[in-house]
PDB file of C-alpha atoms in Angstrom:
ATOM      1  CA  MET Y   1       0.078  -0.074   0.397  1.00 54.00           C
ATOM      2  CA  THR Y   2       1.250   3.269  -0.806  1.00 59.00           C
ATOM      3  CA  PRO Y   3       1.069   6.061   2.102  1.00 56.00           C
ATOM      4  CA  SER Y   4      -1.946   7.699   0.640  1.00 90.00           C
ATOM      5  CA  THR Y   5      -3.604   4.270   0.659  1.00 95.00           C
ATOM      6  CA  VAL Y   6      -6.085   3.928   3.530  1.00 97.00           C
ATOM      7  CA  LEU Y   7      -8.202   0.737   2.029  1.00 98.00           C
ATOM      8  CA  ARG Y   8      -6.713  -1.807  -0.784  1.00 98.00           C
ATOM      9  CA  ILE Y   9      -9.032  -4.582  -1.617  1.00 98.00           C
ATOM     10  CA  GLU Y  10      -7.272  -6.971  -3.929  1.00 98.00           C
ATOM     11  CA  ARG Y  11      -9.045 -10.097  -6.386  1.00 98.00           C
ATOM     12  CA  VAL Y  12     -12.023  -9.950  -3.452  1.00 99.00           C
ATOM     13  CA  THR Y  13     -14.827 -12.417  -4.301  1.00 98.00           C
ATOM     14  CA  GLN Y  14     -18.154 -13.421  -2.373  1.00 98.00           C
ATOM     15  CA  ARG Y  15     -19.956 -16.495  -3.421  1.00 97.00           C
ATOM     16  CA  PHE Y  16     -23.515 -17.688  -1.430  1.00 96.00           C
ATOM     17  CA  GLY Y  17     -23.941 -21.162  -2.881  1.00 93.00           C
ATOM     18  CA  GLY Y  18     -23.127 -21.384  -6.899  1.00 92.00           C
ATOM     19  CA  VAL Y  19     -24.299 -17.204  -6.878  1.00 96.00           C
ATOM     20  CA  VAL Y  20     -21.661 -15.005  -7.314  1.00 97.00           C
ATOM     21  CA  ALA Y  21     -22.426 -11.860  -5.423  1.00 98.00           C
ATOM     22  CA  VAL Y  22     -18.963  -9.868  -5.835  1.00 98.00           C
ATOM     23  CA  ARG Y  23     -16.471 -10.956  -8.671  1.00 98.00           C
ATOM     24  CA  ASP Y  24     -13.026 -10.312  -8.494  1.00 98.00           C
ATOM     25  CA  VAL Y  25     -12.961  -6.646  -7.150  1.00 98.00           C
ATOM     26  CA  ASN Y  26      -9.552  -4.642  -7.213  1.00 98.00           C
ATOM     27  CA  LEU Y  27      -9.786  -1.172  -5.680  1.00 98.00           C
ATOM     28  CA  ALA Y  28      -7.503   1.003  -3.681  1.00 98.00           C
ATOM     29  CA  LEU Y  29      -9.006   3.982  -1.851  1.00 98.00           C
ATOM     30  CA  ASP Y  30      -7.021   6.723  -1.024  1.00 95.00           C
ATOM     31  CA  ARG Y  31      -6.996   8.539   2.605  1.00 94.00           C
ATOM     32  CA  GLY Y  32      -8.805  11.581   3.176  1.00 94.00           C
ATOM     33  CA  THR Y  33     -11.322  11.471   0.540  1.00 96.00           C
ATOM     34  CA  ILE Y  34     -15.289  10.965  -0.226  1.00 97.00           C
ATOM     35  CA  THR Y  35     -15.908   8.390  -2.521  1.00 98.00           C
ATOM     36  CA  GLY Y  36     -19.220   6.754  -4.037  1.00 97.00           C
ATOM     37  CA  LEU Y  37     -19.983   3.621  -4.675  1.00 97.00           C
ATOM     38  CA  ILE Y  38     -23.217   3.125  -7.367  1.00 94.00           C
ATOM     39  CA  GLY Y  39     -24.977   0.655  -9.705  1.00 91.00           C
ATOM     40  CA  PRO Y  40     -27.845  -0.809 -10.250  1.00 90.00           C
ATOM     41  CA  ASN Y  41     -30.243  -2.873  -7.470  1.00 89.00           C
ATOM     42  CA  GLY Y  42     -28.545  -6.526  -6.773  1.00 91.00           C
ATOM     43  CA  ALA Y  43     -25.259  -5.114  -7.952  1.00 93.00           C
ATOM     44  CA  GLY Y  44     -23.347  -6.501  -5.135  1.00 96.00           C
ATOM     45  CA  LYS Y  45     -22.984  -3.246  -3.228  1.00 96.00           C
ATOM     46  CA  THR Y  46     -23.997  -4.043   0.177  1.00 95.00           C
ATOM     47  CA  THR Y  47     -22.312  -7.320  -0.248  1.00 97.00           C
ATOM     48  CA  LEU Y  48     -18.900  -5.670  -0.729  1.00 98.00           C
ATOM     49  CA  PHE Y  49     -19.538  -3.113   2.209  1.00 97.00           C
ATOM     50  CA  ASN Y  50     -20.176  -6.445   4.295  1.00 96.00           C
ATOM     51  CA  THR Y  51     -17.076  -8.460   3.325  1.00 98.00           C
ATOM     52  CA  VAL Y  52     -15.051  -5.258   3.879  1.00 98.00           C
ATOM     53  CA  SER Y  53     -16.114  -4.134   6.778  1.00 96.00           C
ATOM     54  CA  GLY Y  54     -16.205  -8.197   8.564  1.00 96.00           C
ATOM     55  CA  PHE Y  55     -19.727  -9.297   8.461  1.00 95.00           C
ATOM     56  CA  PHE Y  56     -18.525 -12.047   5.688  1.00 96.00           C
ATOM     57  CA  ARG Y  57     -15.466 -13.581   5.149  1.00 97.00           C
ATOM     58  CA  PRO Y  58     -14.585 -13.387   1.355  1.00 98.00           C
ATOM     59  CA  THR Y  59     -14.480 -16.417  -0.708  1.00 98.00           C
ATOM     60  CA  GLU Y  60     -11.153 -15.216  -2.128  1.00 98.00           C
ATOM     61  CA  GLY Y  61      -8.726 -12.075  -2.375  1.00 98.00           C
ATOM     62  CA  THR Y  62      -7.358 -10.048   0.285  1.00 98.00           C
ATOM     63  CA  ILE Y  63      -8.058  -6.893   2.233  1.00 99.00           C
ATOM     64  CA  ARG Y  64      -5.943  -4.343   3.872  1.00 98.00           C
ATOM     65  CA  PHE Y  65      -6.674  -1.257   5.918  1.00 98.00           C
ATOM     66  CA  GLU Y  66      -4.163   1.287   7.063  1.00 95.00           C
ATOM     67  CA  ASP Y  67      -1.946  -1.074   5.405  1.00 93.00           C
ATOM     68  CA  GLN Y  68      -3.243  -4.456   8.196  1.00 96.00           C
ATOM     69  CA  ASP Y  69      -4.246  -7.557   6.465  1.00 98.00           C
ATOM     70  CA  VAL Y  70      -8.018  -7.327   7.936  1.00 98.00           C
ATOM     71  CA  THR Y  71      -9.175 -10.309   5.706  1.00 98.00           C
ATOM     72  CA  GLY Y  72     -11.745 -12.071   7.768  1.00 94.00           C
ATOM     73  CA  ALA Y  73     -11.650  -9.270  10.908  1.00 97.00           C
ATOM     74  CA  ALA Y  74     -14.307  -9.319  12.952  1.00 96.00           C
ATOM     75  CA  PRO Y  75     -16.810  -6.210  12.910  1.00 94.00           C
ATOM     76  CA  HIS Y  76     -15.640  -4.879  16.640  1.00 90.00           C
ATOM     77  CA  VAL Y  77     -11.962  -5.386  15.400  1.00 94.00           C
ATOM     78  CA  LEU Y  78     -12.049  -3.147  12.075  1.00 95.00           C
ATOM     79  CA  ALA Y  79     -13.590  -0.876  14.240  1.00 90.00           C
ATOM     80  CA  ARG Y  80     -11.054  -0.576  17.304  1.00 89.00           C
ATOM     81  CA  LEU Y  81      -8.686   0.031  14.080  1.00 93.00           C
ATOM     82  CA  GLY Y  82     -10.616   2.837  13.013  1.00 93.00           C
ATOM     83  CA  LEU Y  83     -13.264   1.126  10.348  1.00 96.00           C
ATOM     84  CA  VAL Y  84     -16.932   1.572  10.776  1.00 93.00           C
ATOM     85  CA  ARG Y  85     -19.900   1.186   8.713  1.00 90.00           C
ATOM     86  CA  THR Y  86     -23.407   2.268   8.898  1.00 86.00           C
ATOM     87  CA  PHE Y  87     -26.478   0.087   7.632  1.00 80.00           C
ATOM     88  CA  GLN Y  88     -29.698   1.321   5.245  1.00 72.00           C
ATOM     89  CA  GLY Y  89     -31.786   1.612   8.644  1.00 66.00           C
ATOM     90  CA  ALA Y  90     -29.790   3.671  11.687  1.00 69.00           C
ATOM     91  CA  ARG Y  91     -28.915   1.700  14.093  1.00 75.00           C
ATOM     92  CA  VAL Y  92     -29.387   3.661  17.407  1.00 83.00           C
ATOM     93  CA  PHE Y  93     -29.854   3.085  20.847  1.00 86.00           C
ATOM     94  CA  PRO Y  94     -34.173   3.444  20.833  1.00 88.00           C
ATOM     95  CA  LYS Y  95     -34.059   3.800  24.536  1.00 90.00           C
ATOM     96  CA  LEU Y  96     -30.900   5.932  25.203  1.00 93.00           C
ATOM     97  CA  THR Y  97     -31.266   9.823  24.779  1.00 93.00           C
ATOM     98  CA  VAL Y  98     -29.291  10.981  21.932  1.00 92.00           C
ATOM     99  CA  GLU Y  99     -26.041  11.691  24.397  1.00 91.00           C
ATOM    100  CA  GLU Y 100     -26.409   8.117  26.120  1.00 91.00           C
ATOM    101  CA  GLY Y 101     -26.303   6.494  22.900  1.00 89.00           C
ATOM    102  CA  LEU Y 102     -23.048   8.457  21.712  1.00 89.00           C
ATOM    103  CA  ARG Y 103     -21.328   7.672  25.349  1.00 87.00           C
ATOM    104  CA  ALA Y 104     -22.139   4.194  24.517  1.00 86.00           C
ATOM    105  CA  ALA Y 105     -20.829   4.357  21.395  1.00 83.00           C
ATOM    106  CA  ALA Y 106     -17.270   5.937  22.714  1.00 79.00           C
ATOM    107  CA  HIS Y 107     -17.636   2.942  25.460  1.00 73.00           C
ATOM    108  CA  LEU Y 108     -18.101   5.470  28.330  1.00 49.00           C
ATOM    109  CA  PRO Y 109     -19.976   5.381  31.126  1.00 45.00           C
ATOM    110  CA  THR Y 110     -23.732   6.495  31.060  1.00 44.00           C
ATOM    111  CA  GLY Y 111     -23.301   9.259  33.823  1.00 44.00           C
ATOM    112  CA  GLY Y 112     -21.266  12.250  33.425  1.00 46.00           C
ATOM    113  CA  GLY Y 113     -17.907  13.109  34.445  1.00 45.00           C
ATOM    114  CA  SER Y 114     -16.249  11.884  31.518  1.00 48.00           C
ATOM    115  CA  LYS Y 115     -12.515  13.360  29.961  1.00 46.00           C
ATOM    116  CA  ARG Y 116     -14.343  12.935  26.864  1.00 50.00           C
ATOM    117  CA  GLN Y 117     -17.572  14.928  27.417  1.00 57.00           C
ATOM    118  CA  PRO Y 118     -16.718  18.450  25.484  1.00 57.00           C
ATOM    119  CA  VAL Y 119     -15.935  16.417  22.747  1.00 69.00           C
ATOM    120  CA  ILE Y 120     -19.326  14.533  22.494  1.00 81.00           C
ATOM    121  CA  ARG Y 121     -20.767  18.096  23.680  1.00 81.00           C
ATOM    122  CA  HIS Y 122     -18.961  19.472  20.526  1.00 80.00           C
ATOM    123  CA  VAL Y 123     -19.867  16.445  18.000  1.00 82.00           C
ATOM    124  CA  MET Y 124     -23.732  16.784  19.085  1.00 87.00           C
ATOM    125  CA  GLN Y 125     -23.229  20.792  18.435  1.00 83.00           C
ATOM    126  CA  GLU Y 126     -21.487  20.258  15.277  1.00 79.00           C
ATOM    127  CA  LEU Y 127     -24.032  17.871  13.748  1.00 81.00           C
ATOM    128  CA  GLY Y 128     -26.964  19.857  15.027  1.00 85.00           C
ATOM    129  CA  LEU Y 129     -28.096  17.015  17.549  1.00 90.00           C
ATOM    130  CA  GLU Y 130     -27.709  19.713  20.537  1.00 90.00           C
ATOM    131  CA  ARG Y 131     -31.340  20.332  20.334  1.00 92.00           C
ATOM    132  CA  TYR Y 132     -32.165  16.560  20.718  1.00 93.00           C
ATOM    133  CA  ARG Y 133     -29.537  15.620  23.605  1.00 92.00           C
ATOM    134  CA  HIS Y 134     -32.150  14.672  26.057  1.00 94.00           C
ATOM    135  CA  GLU Y 135     -34.701  12.954  23.304  1.00 94.00           C
ATOM    136  CA  PRO Y 136     -34.961   9.032  22.963  1.00 93.00           C
ATOM    137  CA  ALA Y 137     -33.303   7.631  19.615  1.00 91.00           C
ATOM    138  CA  GLY Y 138     -35.773   5.339  18.772  1.00 90.00           C
ATOM    139  CA  SER Y 139     -38.485   9.097  18.979  1.00 92.00           C
ATOM    140  CA  LEU Y 140     -36.135  11.376  16.405  1.00 91.00           C
ATOM    141  CA  PRO Y 141     -37.015  11.975  12.537  1.00 88.00           C
ATOM    142  CA  SER Y 142     -35.498   9.682  10.450  1.00 82.00           C
ATOM    143  CA  GLY Y 143     -33.125  12.172   9.464  1.00 83.00           C
ATOM    144  CA  VAL Y 144     -31.722  13.146  12.375  1.00 88.00           C
ATOM    145  CA  MET Y 145     -31.275   9.543  13.665  1.00 87.00           C
ATOM    146  CA  ARG Y 146     -29.433   8.927  10.188  1.00 84.00           C
ATOM    147  CA  VAL Y 147     -27.239  11.828  11.352  1.00 86.00           C
ATOM    148  CA  LEU Y 148     -27.014  10.056  15.366  1.00 89.00           C
ATOM    149  CA  GLY Y 149     -26.245   7.054  13.411  1.00 86.00           C
ATOM    150  CA  ILE Y 150     -22.889   8.804  11.411  1.00 84.00           C
ATOM    151  CA  ALA Y 151     -22.074  10.499  14.862  1.00 86.00           C
ATOM    152  CA  MET Y 152     -22.326   7.188  16.842  1.00 87.00           C
ATOM    153  CA  ALA Y 153     -19.862   5.893  14.158  1.00 84.00           C
ATOM    154  CA  ILE Y 154     -17.555   8.571  14.446  1.00 81.00           C
ATOM    155  CA  GLN Y 155     -17.380   8.497  18.694  1.00 82.00           C
ATOM    156  CA  THR Y 156     -15.701   4.873  17.944  1.00 82.00           C
ATOM    157  CA  GLY Y 157     -12.642   7.128  16.935  1.00 81.00           C
ATOM    158  CA  ALA Y 158     -13.587   5.852  13.567  1.00 87.00           C
ATOM    159  CA  THR Y 159     -11.170   7.091  10.799  1.00 92.00           C
ATOM    160  CA  MET Y 160     -12.889   5.503   7.872  1.00 96.00           C
ATOM    161  CA  LEU Y 161     -16.812   5.342   7.380  1.00 94.00           C
ATOM    162  CA  LEU Y 162     -19.185   3.242   4.881  1.00 96.00           C
ATOM    163  CA  LEU Y 163     -21.893   4.496   4.678  1.00 94.00           C
ATOM    164  CA  ASP Y 164     -24.827   2.614   3.321  1.00 92.00           C
ATOM    165  CA  GLU Y 165     -27.643   4.924   1.404  1.00 90.00           C
ATOM    166  CA  PRO Y 166     -27.644   7.610   4.112  1.00 88.00           C
ATOM    167  CA  ALA Y 167     -29.839   9.606   2.123  1.00 86.00           C
ATOM    168  CA  ALA Y 168     -32.823   7.056   1.291  1.00 83.00           C
ATOM    169  CA  GLY Y 169     -36.164   8.340   2.064  1.00 80.00           C
ATOM    170  CA  LEU Y 170     -35.026  11.910   3.343  1.00 81.00           C
ATOM    171  CA  SER Y 171     -36.543  15.644   2.277  1.00 84.00           C
ATOM    172  CA  ALA Y 172     -34.700  18.070   0.098  1.00 86.00           C
ATOM    173  CA  GLU Y 173     -33.607  19.576   3.662  1.00 85.00           C
ATOM    174  CA  GLU Y 174     -32.566  16.727   5.533  1.00 83.00           C
ATOM    175  CA  LEU Y 175     -30.374  15.992   2.044  1.00 86.00           C
ATOM    176  CA  ALA Y 176     -28.775  19.798   2.051  1.00 87.00           C
ATOM    177  CA  ASN Y 177     -27.978  19.088   5.967  1.00 86.00           C
ATOM    178  CA  LEU Y 178     -26.556  14.907   5.699  1.00 86.00           C
ATOM    179  CA  GLN Y 179     -24.194  16.398   2.687  1.00 91.00           C
ATOM    180  CA  ARG Y 180     -22.996  19.275   4.977  1.00 89.00           C
ATOM    181  CA  ILE Y 181     -22.714  16.488   7.962  1.00 86.00           C
ATOM    182  CA  ILE Y 182     -20.315  14.041   5.619  1.00 90.00           C
ATOM    183  CA  ARG Y 183     -18.002  16.958   4.153  1.00 92.00           C
ATOM    184  CA  ASP Y 184     -17.535  18.118   7.547  1.00 88.00           C
ATOM    185  CA  VAL Y 185     -16.880  14.611   8.831  1.00 87.00           C
ATOM    186  CA  HIS Y 186     -14.163  13.766   5.717  1.00 92.00           C
ATOM    187  CA  ARG Y 187     -12.809  18.087   6.494  1.00 90.00           C
ATOM    188  CA  ALA Y 188     -11.995  16.340  10.064  1.00 86.00           C
ATOM    189  CA  GLY Y 189     -10.189  14.182   8.695  1.00 90.00           C
ATOM    190  CA  VAL Y 190     -12.363  10.824   7.853  1.00 92.00           C
ATOM    191  CA  SER Y 191     -12.004   9.082   4.685  1.00 96.00           C
ATOM    192  CA  VAL Y 192     -15.853   8.481   3.560  1.00 96.00           C
ATOM    193  CA  TRP Y 193     -16.865   5.361   1.283  1.00 98.00           C
ATOM    194  CA  VAL Y 194     -20.790   5.554   0.306  1.00 96.00           C
ATOM    195  CA  ILE Y 195     -23.254   3.641  -1.274  1.00 95.00           C
ATOM    196  CA  GLU Y 196     -26.800   5.827  -3.001  1.00 92.00           C
ATOM    197  CA  HIS Y 197     -29.379   5.417  -5.411  1.00 88.00           C
ATOM    198  CA  ASN Y 198     -29.624   8.992  -5.226  1.00 87.00           C
ATOM    199  CA  LEU Y 199     -27.008  10.154  -7.988  1.00 87.00           C
ATOM    200  CA  HIS Y 200     -27.912  13.892  -7.347  1.00 87.00           C
ATOM    201  CA  PHE Y 201     -26.890  13.820  -3.388  1.00 90.00           C
ATOM    202  CA  LEU Y 202     -23.924  11.288  -4.545  1.00 91.00           C
ATOM    203  CA  MET Y 203     -22.325  13.562  -7.125  1.00 88.00           C
ATOM    204  CA  GLY Y 204     -22.665  16.734  -5.593  1.00 87.00           C
ATOM    205  CA  LEU Y 205     -20.457  14.849  -2.569  1.00 94.00           C
ATOM    206  CA  VAL Y 206     -17.731  12.517  -4.064  1.00 96.00           C
ATOM    207  CA  SER Y 207     -14.574  13.056  -5.814  1.00 95.00           C
ATOM    208  CA  ARG Y 208     -14.754   9.596  -7.165  1.00 97.00           C
ATOM    209  CA  ALA Y 209     -17.324   7.194  -8.560  1.00 96.00           C
ATOM    210  CA  ILE Y 210     -17.143   3.511  -8.513  1.00 97.00           C
ATOM    211  CA  VAL Y 211     -19.886   1.667 -10.239  1.00 95.00           C
ATOM    212  CA  LEU Y 212     -20.471  -2.085  -9.935  1.00 95.00           C
ATOM    213  CA  ASP Y 213     -23.024  -4.367 -12.010  1.00 94.00           C
ATOM    214  CA  ALA Y 214     -23.087  -8.313 -11.057  1.00 94.00           C
ATOM    215  CA  GLY Y 215     -20.610  -7.868  -8.528  1.00 96.00           C
ATOM    216  CA  ALA Y 216     -17.587  -6.723 -10.934  1.00 97.00           C
ATOM    217  CA  VAL Y 217     -16.090  -2.697 -10.981  1.00 97.00           C
ATOM    218  CA  ILE Y 218     -17.247  -1.347 -14.968  1.00 95.00           C
ATOM    219  CA  ALA Y 219     -16.273   1.475 -14.088  1.00 95.00           C
ATOM    220  CA  ASP Y 220     -14.411   3.746 -11.760  1.00 97.00           C
ATOM    221  CA  GLY Y 221     -13.346   7.850 -12.120  1.00 96.00           C
ATOM    222  CA  ALA Y 222     -14.794  11.026 -11.567  1.00 95.00           C
ATOM    223  CA  PRO Y 223     -18.103  11.410 -11.223  1.00 92.00           C
ATOM    224  CA  ALA Y 224     -18.721  13.780 -14.649  1.00 90.00           C
ATOM    225  CA  ASP Y 225     -16.677  10.657 -16.811  1.00 93.00           C
ATOM    226  CA  VAL Y 226     -17.839   7.810 -14.948  1.00 92.00           C
ATOM    227  CA  THR Y 227     -21.934   9.399 -16.073  1.00 86.00           C
ATOM    228  CA  ARG Y 228     -20.984   9.611 -20.059  1.00 88.00           C
ATOM    229  CA  ASP Y 229     -19.368   5.731 -19.677  1.00 90.00           C
ATOM    230  CA  PRO Y 230     -21.659   3.687 -22.085  1.00 89.00           C
ATOM    231  CA  CYS Y 231     -21.047   0.740 -19.863  1.00 86.00           C
ATOM    232  CA  VAL Y 232     -22.475   2.998 -16.854  1.00 87.00           C
ATOM    233  CA  VAL Y 233     -25.579   4.237 -18.882  1.00 85.00           C
ATOM    234  CA  GLU Y 234     -26.642   0.850 -20.356  1.00 83.00           C
ATOM    235  CA  ALA Y 235     -26.304  -0.804 -17.057  1.00 77.00           C
ATOM    236  CA  TYR Y 236     -27.639   1.481 -14.628  1.00 71.00           C
ATOM    237  CA  LEU Y 237     -27.931   4.991 -15.983  1.00 60.00           C
ATOM    238  CA  GLY Y 238     -30.017   5.126 -18.719  1.00 58.00           C
ATOM    239  CA  SER Y 239     -31.686   8.765 -19.594  1.00 44.00           C
ATOM    240  CA  GLU Y 240     -30.469   9.598 -16.183  1.00 51.00           C
ATOM    241  CA  ALA Y 241     -27.109  10.069 -16.866  1.00 47.00           C
ATOM    242  CA  HIS Y 242     -28.362  12.825 -19.034  1.00 45.00           C
ATOM    243  CA  ALA Y 243     -29.567  14.686 -15.726  1.00 43.00           C
ATOM    244  CA  VAL Y 244     -26.895  14.192 -13.785  1.00 47.00           C
ATOM    245  CA  ALA Y 245     -23.721  15.023 -16.190  1.00 42.00           C
TER     246      ALA Y 245
END
């Protein structure tokens, strides 16, 4: 791995019985970037995330994070190393307040007095969660709950976030806020890899777009170039390519 590479995926294949969900994927993601992962439904995007983040062990291939071989490492091991993912549905502690949930994510006692309390307060302020700090997470609007999921991932000490469809079901106002938050997280030094079907949201956010189809990478490059790639247009975008470009 070069000094700028934070995550390297080498010849990774994921099979389930006779089904090949991810096919011979080779990728190197640079530190300090926001990268998009797109493709049609069933392309293998979430399976690739599950494999990279330790929920599946790859059938073949190697995964390296921060120059360590982490192939098959459990999610909690990867989280300790700094690689954390979110899910399509926000996973929060519904009965805990926002502040308690952030403390739990940081492995702090639920009472006060921690030296990291100012850090938690800062995260809440920066991500717009301060007004909800005493609210049970399960009662939050969907957009706020999505932001809380990202905040909890940050509190684990993540240096790389894998976000699985964070924009799904959000209003235009929530989408704009989420874009701002992801940029803020990125500026704080966290590398971000995001799956998203909302191309207008994604293409205004990422510097690189990777396209998966039938488990294989069919395009990889600058968003404007990817949306004009004939293979991508045929497999996924269709007429939407003209709207995004």
